[in-house]
Coordinates of C-alpha atoms and ligand atoms in Angstrom, one line a residue:
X1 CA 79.8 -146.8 68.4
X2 CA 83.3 -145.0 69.0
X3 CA 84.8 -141.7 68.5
X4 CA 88.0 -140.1 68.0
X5 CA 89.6 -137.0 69.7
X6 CA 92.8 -135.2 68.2
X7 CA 94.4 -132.9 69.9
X8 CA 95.5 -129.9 68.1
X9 CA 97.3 -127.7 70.7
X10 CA 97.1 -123.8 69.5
X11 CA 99.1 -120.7 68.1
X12 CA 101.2 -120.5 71.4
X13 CA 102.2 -124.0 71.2
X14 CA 104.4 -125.9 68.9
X15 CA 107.3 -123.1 69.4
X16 CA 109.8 -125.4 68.4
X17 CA 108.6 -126.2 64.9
X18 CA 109.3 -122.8 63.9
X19 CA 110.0 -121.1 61.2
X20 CA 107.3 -123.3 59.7
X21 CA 104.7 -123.1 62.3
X22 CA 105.0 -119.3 61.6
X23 CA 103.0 -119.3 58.0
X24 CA 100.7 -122.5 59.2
X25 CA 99.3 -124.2 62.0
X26 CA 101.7 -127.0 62.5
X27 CA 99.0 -130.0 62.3
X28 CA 98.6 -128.6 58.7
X29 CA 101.7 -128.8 57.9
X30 CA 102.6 -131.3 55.3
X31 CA 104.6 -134.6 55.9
X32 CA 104.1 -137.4 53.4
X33 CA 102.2 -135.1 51.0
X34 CA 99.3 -134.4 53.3
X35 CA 98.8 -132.2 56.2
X36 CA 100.3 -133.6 60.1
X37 CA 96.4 -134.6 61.5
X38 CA 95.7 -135.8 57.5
X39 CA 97.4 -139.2 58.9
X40 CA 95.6 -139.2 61.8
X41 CA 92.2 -139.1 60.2
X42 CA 93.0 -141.5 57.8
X43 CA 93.6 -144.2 60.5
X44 CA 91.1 -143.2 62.7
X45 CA 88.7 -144.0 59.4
X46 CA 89.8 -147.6 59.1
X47 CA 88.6 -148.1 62.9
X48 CA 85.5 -150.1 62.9
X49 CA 82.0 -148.4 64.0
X50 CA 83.9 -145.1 64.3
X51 CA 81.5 -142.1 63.5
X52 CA 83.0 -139.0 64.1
X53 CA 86.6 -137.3 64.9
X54 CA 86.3 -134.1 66.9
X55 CA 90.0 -131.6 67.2
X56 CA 89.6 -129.7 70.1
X57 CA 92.5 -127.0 70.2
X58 CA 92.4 -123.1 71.1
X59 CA 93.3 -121.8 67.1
X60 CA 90.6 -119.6 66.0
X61 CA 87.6 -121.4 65.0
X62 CA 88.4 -120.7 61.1
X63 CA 91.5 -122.2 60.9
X64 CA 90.5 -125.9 60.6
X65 CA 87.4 -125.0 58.5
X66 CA 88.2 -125.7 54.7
X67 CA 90.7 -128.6 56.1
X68 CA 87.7 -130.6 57.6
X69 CA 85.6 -129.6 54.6
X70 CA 87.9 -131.7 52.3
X71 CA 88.2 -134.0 54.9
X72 CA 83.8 -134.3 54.7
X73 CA 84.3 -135.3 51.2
X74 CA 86.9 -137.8 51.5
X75 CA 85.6 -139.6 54.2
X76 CA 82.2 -139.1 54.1
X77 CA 80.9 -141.3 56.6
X78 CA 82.3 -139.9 59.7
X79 CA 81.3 -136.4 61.5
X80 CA 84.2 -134.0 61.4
X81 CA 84.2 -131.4 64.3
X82 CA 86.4 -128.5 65.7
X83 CA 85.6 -127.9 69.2
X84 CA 87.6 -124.5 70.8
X85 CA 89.0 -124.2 74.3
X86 CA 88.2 -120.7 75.7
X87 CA 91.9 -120.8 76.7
X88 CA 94.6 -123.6 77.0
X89 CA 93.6 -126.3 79.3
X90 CA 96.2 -129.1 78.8
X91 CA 96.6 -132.5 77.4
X92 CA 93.1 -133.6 79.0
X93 CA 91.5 -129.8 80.1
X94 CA 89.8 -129.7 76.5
X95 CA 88.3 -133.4 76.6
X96 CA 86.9 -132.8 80.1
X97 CA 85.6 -129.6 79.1
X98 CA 83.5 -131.2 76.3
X99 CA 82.5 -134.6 77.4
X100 CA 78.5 -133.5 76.6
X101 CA 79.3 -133.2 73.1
X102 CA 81.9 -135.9 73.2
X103 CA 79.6 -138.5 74.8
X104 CA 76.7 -137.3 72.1
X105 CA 75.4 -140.7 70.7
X106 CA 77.2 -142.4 73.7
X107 CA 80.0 -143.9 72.0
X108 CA 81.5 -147.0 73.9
X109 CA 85.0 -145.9 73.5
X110 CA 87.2 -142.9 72.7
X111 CA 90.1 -142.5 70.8
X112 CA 92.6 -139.8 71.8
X113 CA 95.6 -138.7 69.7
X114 CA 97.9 -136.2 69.2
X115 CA 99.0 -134.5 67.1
X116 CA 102.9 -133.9 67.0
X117 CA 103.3 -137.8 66.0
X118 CA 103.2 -139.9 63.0
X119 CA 103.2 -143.4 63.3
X120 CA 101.7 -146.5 61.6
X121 CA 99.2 -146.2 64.1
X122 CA 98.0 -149.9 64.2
X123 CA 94.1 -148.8 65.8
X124 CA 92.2 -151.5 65.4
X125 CA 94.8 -154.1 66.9
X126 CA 94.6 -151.1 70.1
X127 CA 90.5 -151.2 70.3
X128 CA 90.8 -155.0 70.3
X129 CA 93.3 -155.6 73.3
X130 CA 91.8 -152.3 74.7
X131 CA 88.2 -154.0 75.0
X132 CA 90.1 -157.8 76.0
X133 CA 91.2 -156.9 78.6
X134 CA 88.5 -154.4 80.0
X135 CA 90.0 -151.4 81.9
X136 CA 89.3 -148.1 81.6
X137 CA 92.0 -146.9 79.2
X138 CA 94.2 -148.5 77.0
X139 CA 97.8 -146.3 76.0
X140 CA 99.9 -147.1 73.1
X141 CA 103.9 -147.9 73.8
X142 CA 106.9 -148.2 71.8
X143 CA 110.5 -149.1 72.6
X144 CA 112.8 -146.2 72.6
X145 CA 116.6 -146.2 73.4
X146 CA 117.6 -146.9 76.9
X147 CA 119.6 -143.6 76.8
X148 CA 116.5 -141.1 75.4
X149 CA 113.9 -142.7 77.6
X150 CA 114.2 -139.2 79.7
X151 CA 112.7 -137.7 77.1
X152 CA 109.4 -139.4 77.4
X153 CA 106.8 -140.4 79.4
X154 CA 107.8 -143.9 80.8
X155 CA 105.5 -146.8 81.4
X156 CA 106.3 -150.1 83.6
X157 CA 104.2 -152.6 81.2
X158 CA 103.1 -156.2 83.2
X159 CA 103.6 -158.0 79.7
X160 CA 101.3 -160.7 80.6
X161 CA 98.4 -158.8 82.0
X162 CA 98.8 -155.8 80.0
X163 CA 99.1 -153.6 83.0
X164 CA 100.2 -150.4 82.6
X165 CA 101.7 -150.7 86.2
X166 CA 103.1 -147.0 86.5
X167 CA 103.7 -144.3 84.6
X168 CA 106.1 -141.7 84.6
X169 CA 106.1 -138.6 83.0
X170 CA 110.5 -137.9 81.7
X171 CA 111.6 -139.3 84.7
X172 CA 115.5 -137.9 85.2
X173 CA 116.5 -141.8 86.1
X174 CA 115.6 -144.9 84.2
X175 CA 112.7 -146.2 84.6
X176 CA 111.4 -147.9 81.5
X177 CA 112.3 -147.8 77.9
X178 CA 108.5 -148.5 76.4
X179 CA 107.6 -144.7 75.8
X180 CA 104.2 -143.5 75.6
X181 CA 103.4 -142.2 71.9
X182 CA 100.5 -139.6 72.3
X183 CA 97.9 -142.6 71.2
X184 CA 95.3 -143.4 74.0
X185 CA 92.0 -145.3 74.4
X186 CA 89.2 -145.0 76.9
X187 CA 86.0 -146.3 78.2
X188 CA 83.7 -143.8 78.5
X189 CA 83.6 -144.3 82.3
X190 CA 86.7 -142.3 81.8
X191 CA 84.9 -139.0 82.2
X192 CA 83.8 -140.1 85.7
X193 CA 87.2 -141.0 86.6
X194 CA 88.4 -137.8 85.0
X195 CA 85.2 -135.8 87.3
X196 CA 86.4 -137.3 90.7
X197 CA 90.4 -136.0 89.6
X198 CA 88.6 -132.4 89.1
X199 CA 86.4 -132.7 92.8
X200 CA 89.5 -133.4 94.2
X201 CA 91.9 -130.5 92.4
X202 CA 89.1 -128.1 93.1
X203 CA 89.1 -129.0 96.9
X204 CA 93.0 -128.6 96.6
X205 CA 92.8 -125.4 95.1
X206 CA 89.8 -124.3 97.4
X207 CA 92.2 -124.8 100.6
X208 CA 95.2 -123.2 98.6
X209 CA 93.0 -120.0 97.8
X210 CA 92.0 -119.6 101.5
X211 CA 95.8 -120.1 102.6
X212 CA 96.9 -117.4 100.0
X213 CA 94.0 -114.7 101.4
X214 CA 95.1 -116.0 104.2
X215 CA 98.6 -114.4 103.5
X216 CA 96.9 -111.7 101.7
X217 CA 97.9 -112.6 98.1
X218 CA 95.7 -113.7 95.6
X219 CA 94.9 -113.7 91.8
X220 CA 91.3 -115.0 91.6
X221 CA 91.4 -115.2 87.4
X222 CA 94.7 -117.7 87.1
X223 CA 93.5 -119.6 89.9
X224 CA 90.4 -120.0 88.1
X225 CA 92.5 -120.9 84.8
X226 CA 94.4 -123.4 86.8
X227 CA 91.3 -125.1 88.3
X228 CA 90.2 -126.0 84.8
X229 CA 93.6 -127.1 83.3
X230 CA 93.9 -131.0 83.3
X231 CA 97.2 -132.5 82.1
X232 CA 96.6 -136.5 80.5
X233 CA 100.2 -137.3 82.1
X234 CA 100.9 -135.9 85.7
X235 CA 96.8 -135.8 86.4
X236 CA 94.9 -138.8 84.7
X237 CA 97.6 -141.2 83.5
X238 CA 99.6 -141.3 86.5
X239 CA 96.5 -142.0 88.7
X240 CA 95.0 -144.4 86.5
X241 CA 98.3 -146.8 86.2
X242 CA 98.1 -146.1 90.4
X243 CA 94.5 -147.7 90.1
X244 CA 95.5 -150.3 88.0
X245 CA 93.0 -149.1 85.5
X246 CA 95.3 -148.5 82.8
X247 CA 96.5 -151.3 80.1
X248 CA 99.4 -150.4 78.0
X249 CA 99.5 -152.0 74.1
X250 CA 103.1 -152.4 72.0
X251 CA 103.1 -150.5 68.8
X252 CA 105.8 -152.1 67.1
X253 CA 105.6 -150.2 63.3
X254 CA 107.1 -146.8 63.2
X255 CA 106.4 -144.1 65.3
X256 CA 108.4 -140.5 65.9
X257 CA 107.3 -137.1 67.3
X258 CA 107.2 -134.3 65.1
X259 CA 108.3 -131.5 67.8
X260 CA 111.2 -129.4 66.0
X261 CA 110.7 -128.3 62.3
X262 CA 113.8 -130.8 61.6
X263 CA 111.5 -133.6 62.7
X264 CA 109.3 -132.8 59.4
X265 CA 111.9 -134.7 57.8
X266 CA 112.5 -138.0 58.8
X267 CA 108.5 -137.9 59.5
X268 CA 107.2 -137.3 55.9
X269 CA 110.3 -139.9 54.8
X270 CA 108.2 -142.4 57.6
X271 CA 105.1 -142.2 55.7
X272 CA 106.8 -141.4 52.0
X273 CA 107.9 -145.3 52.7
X274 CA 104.6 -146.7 54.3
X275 CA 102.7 -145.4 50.8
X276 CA 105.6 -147.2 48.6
X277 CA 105.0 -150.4 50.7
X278 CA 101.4 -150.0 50.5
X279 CA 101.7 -149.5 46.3
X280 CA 99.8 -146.0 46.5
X281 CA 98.8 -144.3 43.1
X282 CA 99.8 -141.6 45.2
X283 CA 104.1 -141.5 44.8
X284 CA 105.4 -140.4 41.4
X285 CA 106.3 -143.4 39.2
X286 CA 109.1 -143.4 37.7
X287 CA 109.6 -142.7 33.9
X288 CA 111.8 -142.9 31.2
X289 CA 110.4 -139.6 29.5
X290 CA 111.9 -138.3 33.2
X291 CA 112.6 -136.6 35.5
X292 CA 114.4 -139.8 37.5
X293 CA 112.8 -140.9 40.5
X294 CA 114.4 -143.0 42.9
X295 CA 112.0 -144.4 45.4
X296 CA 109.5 -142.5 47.5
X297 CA 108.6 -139.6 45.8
X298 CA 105.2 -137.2 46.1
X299 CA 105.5 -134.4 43.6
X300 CA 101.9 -132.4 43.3
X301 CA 99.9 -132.5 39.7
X302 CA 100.5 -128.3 39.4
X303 CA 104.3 -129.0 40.3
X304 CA 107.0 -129.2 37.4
X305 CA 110.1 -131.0 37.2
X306 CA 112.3 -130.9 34.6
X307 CA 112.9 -134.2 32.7
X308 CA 116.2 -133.7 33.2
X309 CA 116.3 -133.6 37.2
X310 CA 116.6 -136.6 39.9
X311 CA 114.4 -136.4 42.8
X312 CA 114.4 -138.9 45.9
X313 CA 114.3 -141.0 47.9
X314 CA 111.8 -139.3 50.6
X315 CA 111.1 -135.9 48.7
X316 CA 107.4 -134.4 48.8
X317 CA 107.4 -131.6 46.1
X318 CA 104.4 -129.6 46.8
X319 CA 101.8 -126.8 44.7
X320 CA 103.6 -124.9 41.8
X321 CA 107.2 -125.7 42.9
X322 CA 109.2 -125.4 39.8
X323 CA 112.3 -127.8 39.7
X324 CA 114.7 -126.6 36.7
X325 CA 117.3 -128.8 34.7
X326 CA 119.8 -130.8 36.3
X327 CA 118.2 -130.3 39.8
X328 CA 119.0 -132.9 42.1
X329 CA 116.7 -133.2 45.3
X330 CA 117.0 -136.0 48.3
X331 CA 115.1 -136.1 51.5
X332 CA 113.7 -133.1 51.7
X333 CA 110.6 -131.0 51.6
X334 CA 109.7 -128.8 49.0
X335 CA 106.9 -126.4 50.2
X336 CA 104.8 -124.5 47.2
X337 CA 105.4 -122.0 44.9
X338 CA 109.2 -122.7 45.5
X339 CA 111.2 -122.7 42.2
X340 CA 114.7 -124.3 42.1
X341 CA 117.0 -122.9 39.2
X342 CA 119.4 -125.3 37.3
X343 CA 121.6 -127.8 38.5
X344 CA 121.1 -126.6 42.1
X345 CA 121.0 -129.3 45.0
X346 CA 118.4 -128.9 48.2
X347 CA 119.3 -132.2 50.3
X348 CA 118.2 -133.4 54.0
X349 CA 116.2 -130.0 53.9
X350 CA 113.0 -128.0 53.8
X351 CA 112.5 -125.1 51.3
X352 CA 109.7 -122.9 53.2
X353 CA 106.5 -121.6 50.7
X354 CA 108.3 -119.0 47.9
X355 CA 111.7 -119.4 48.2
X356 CA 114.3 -119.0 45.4
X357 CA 117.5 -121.4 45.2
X358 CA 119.7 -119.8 42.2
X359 CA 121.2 -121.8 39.7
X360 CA 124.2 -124.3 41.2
X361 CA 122.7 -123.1 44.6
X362 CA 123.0 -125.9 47.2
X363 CA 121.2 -126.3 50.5
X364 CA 122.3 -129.0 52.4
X365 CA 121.5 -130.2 56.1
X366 CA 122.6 -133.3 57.5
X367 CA 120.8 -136.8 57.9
X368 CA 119.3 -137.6 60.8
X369 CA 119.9 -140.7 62.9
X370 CA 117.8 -141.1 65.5
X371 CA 114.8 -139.3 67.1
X372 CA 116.1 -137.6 69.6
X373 CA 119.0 -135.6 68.2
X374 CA 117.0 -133.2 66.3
X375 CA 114.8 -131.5 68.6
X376 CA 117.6 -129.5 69.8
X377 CA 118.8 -126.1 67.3
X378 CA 122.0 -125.2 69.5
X379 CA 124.3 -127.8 71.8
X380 CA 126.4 -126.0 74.7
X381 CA 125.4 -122.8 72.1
X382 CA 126.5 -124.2 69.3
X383 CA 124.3 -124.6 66.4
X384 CA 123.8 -128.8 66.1
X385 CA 124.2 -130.2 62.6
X386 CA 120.7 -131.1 61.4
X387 CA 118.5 -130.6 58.6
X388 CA 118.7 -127.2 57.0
X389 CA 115.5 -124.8 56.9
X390 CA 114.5 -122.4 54.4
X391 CA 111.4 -120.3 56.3
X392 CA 109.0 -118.4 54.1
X393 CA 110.2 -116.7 50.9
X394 CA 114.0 -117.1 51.6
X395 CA 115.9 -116.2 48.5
X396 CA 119.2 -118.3 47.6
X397 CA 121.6 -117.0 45.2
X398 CA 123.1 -118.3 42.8
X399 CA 126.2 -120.7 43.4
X400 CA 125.7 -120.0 47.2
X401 CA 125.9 -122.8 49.9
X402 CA 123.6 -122.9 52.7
X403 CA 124.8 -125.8 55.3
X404 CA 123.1 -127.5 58.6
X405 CA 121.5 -123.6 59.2
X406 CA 118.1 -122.6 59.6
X407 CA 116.6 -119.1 57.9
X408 CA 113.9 -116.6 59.1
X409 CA 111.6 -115.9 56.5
X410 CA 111.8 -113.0 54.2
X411 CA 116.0 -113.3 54.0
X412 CA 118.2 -112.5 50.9
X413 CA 121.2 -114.8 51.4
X414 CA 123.6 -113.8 48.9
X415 CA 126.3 -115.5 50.9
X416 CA 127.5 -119.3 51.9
X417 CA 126.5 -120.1 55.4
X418 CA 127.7 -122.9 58.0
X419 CA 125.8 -124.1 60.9
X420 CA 123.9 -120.7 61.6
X421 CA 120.6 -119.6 62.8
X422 CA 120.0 -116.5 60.3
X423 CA 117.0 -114.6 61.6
Ligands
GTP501 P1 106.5 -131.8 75.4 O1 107.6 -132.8 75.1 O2 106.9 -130.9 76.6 O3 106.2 -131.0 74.2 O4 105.2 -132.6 75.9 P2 104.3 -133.6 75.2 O5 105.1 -134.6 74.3 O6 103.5 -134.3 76.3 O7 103.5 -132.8 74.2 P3 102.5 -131.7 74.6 O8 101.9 -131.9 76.0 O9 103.1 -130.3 74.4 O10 101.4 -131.9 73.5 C1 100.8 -133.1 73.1 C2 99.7 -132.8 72.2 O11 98.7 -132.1 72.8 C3 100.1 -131.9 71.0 O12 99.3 -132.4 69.9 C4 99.6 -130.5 71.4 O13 99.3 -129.7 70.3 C5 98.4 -130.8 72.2 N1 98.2 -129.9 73.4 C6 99.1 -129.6 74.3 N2 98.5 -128.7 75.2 C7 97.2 -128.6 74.8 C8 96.1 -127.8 75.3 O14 96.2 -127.1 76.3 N3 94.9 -127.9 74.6 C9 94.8 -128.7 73.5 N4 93.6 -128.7 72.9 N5 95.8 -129.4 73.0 C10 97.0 -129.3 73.6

């Protein structure tokens, strides 16, 4: 038997995703049509003998409730839990912390995602090299650019062995362009490994306590805070590819972290495409009654688009949106209850929950190119071209021009705006 952890971080994380992250958790935010984790789950359910997916984050304990719920009914056959840290205790604090109720059953292997990814995540292929080759954990790679391998954690991959022979977490020189992508396996031994890293932090912390009374300064409460935090890279990873305990396995479908709110973009086009190639019922089909649809599309059953619009490629139209006549929509996100008046044009954007875009209205951001030239807002304080974001009931004259600029929510914007960050 296996299980699955997600990750799911909490309401201080995930800062850079805002404005969006400031109306909804951002693993419930929707890419491809369905929430962030949505994709997650639905992978983890294809993984043989798996029987139950716990998130362990710090959100309040409501938050994931009515999400799971649906997800009970959908996939009815694995246990859905949300497990709450009693503060933030890093990548691996939170699966240390419950490895009773993780190890309930005593599953053989555990998944561990994150959340701030999507990817074809190819997790069946992973348990099977994972249990070939026998070592205590098994993390998922993918080639990134030479130049943006900084931004990741690096791993030195033995390709015939499948040794993940060291692992660095954004080195500043090169060191290895197969990143790590937030995907991980383990043995269940893992939680002794992981109990011997914790003896040994607490002896660390121990001496460093008695050195700082010592000096007669010391905070008792964020030592005890630190004691408990466990990060997956710097603490567990590192050691493990030390130990040669760690195997690494090539993902080579798609894979891209959702970090900024830009990222939303290219991440729902990702999986926008992945349910064309896999002939979903799912994507709007075109139809000569209209509106026109040019190639991935999701628009939701209570959304309506008049015949006369043209919508796609990689545009998710969500709950109650209205679309008027002569609309014309490409990738881009359009959140619900958002109503778009005649001929106006939202393109390589998000329109947040509520907002207005007046008739011949145009919000336009730029495409993106690769992953990692969106996570930034300003360059050298310059606001960077990227896609443009509408935050929470933003309201769009008519014939006004919002370009490359992201919008606080609640804004009247009764004038054309150019690379700005209107808050
Ligand atoms: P950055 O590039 O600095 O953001 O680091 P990263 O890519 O390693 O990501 P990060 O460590 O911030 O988060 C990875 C995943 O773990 C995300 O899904 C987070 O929501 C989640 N996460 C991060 N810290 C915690 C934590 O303390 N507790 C829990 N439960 N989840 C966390």
């Amino acid at each position: 038997m296996n299980k699955a952890v997600i990750l799911v971080g909490g309401p201080s994380r995930a800062t850079r995703f805002r404005p969006l992250s400031m109306h909804l958790p951002q693993p419930l935010f929707p890419v491809g049509g369905k929430p962030i984790i949505w994709h997650q789950i639905k992978a983890l359910s294809a993984v043989k003998d798996l029987r139950e997916i716990i998130l362990i984050g710090f959100f309040e304990d409501f938050v994931f409730r009515s999400f799971l719920d649906r997800c009970q009914e959908e996939f009815p056959e694995i246990a859905f839990k949300y497990l709450r840290e009693y503060s933030q205790l890093g990548t691996a604090g939170g699966f240390f912390h419950f490895r009773d109720q993780i190890m309930r059953g005593n599953p053989k292997n555990i998944f561990m995602l994150y959340t701030d990814i999507c990817c074809s995540f190819p997790l069946n292929d992973l348990l099977s090299q994972h249990e070939r080759h026998g070592r205590l954990g098994t993390i998922m790679v993918t080639k990134v650019e030479r130049s943006s391998a900084r931004l990741y954690g690096c791993v030195v991959v033995d390709y015939e062995t499948k040794l993940a022979a060291h692992y660095v977490e954004k080195p500043e020189t090169y060191v290895s362009d197969m990143a790590s992508t937030g995907v991980f396996v383990f043995h269940q031994d893992i939680f002794r490994y992981m109990a011997q890293i914790m003896d040994r932090r607490a002896n660390e912390f121990e001496h460093q306590r008695a050195n700082e009374r010592a000096y007669g300064r010391s905070d008792d409460n964020d030592d005890a805070n630190d004691a408990n935090r466990l990060r997956l890279e710097q603490d567990v990873l590192r050691q493990l590819a030390a130990d040669k305990k760690l195997s690494a396995f090539l993902c080579t479908g798609f894979w891209r972290q959702i970090k900024s709110a830009a990222s939303a973009v290219p991440a729902n086009a990702l999986y926008l495409q992945k349910a064309l190639k896999e002939n979903t019922s799912f994507l709007a089909a075109p139809n000569p009654e209209g509106p026109e649809i040019v190639g991935a599309v999701y628009i939701h059953p209570s959304a309506q688009v008049h015949p006369t619009a043209r919508i796609g490629p990689n545009v998710s139209i969500h709950a109650r949106a209205i679309v008027g006549p002569g609309v014309r929509i490409n990738d881009s996100i359009v959140l619900d209850n958002v109503h778009i008046k005649d001929n106006a044009a939202v393109l390589h954007s998000i329109a947040g929950w509520d907002s207005r875009i007046g008739c011949w209205g145009r919000v336009e951001g730029s495409p993106v190119t690769s992953s990692d030239d969106i996570d930034e807002v300003t360059h050298a304080g310059v606001k960077v071209n990227s896609i443009c974001i509408l935050g929470e009931d933003v309201q769009v004259k008519d014939e006004v021009f919002i370009r490359n600029s992201i919008v606080l929510p609640h804004k009247d914007l009764a004038s054309n705006k150019h690379n700005e960050v209107i808050m």
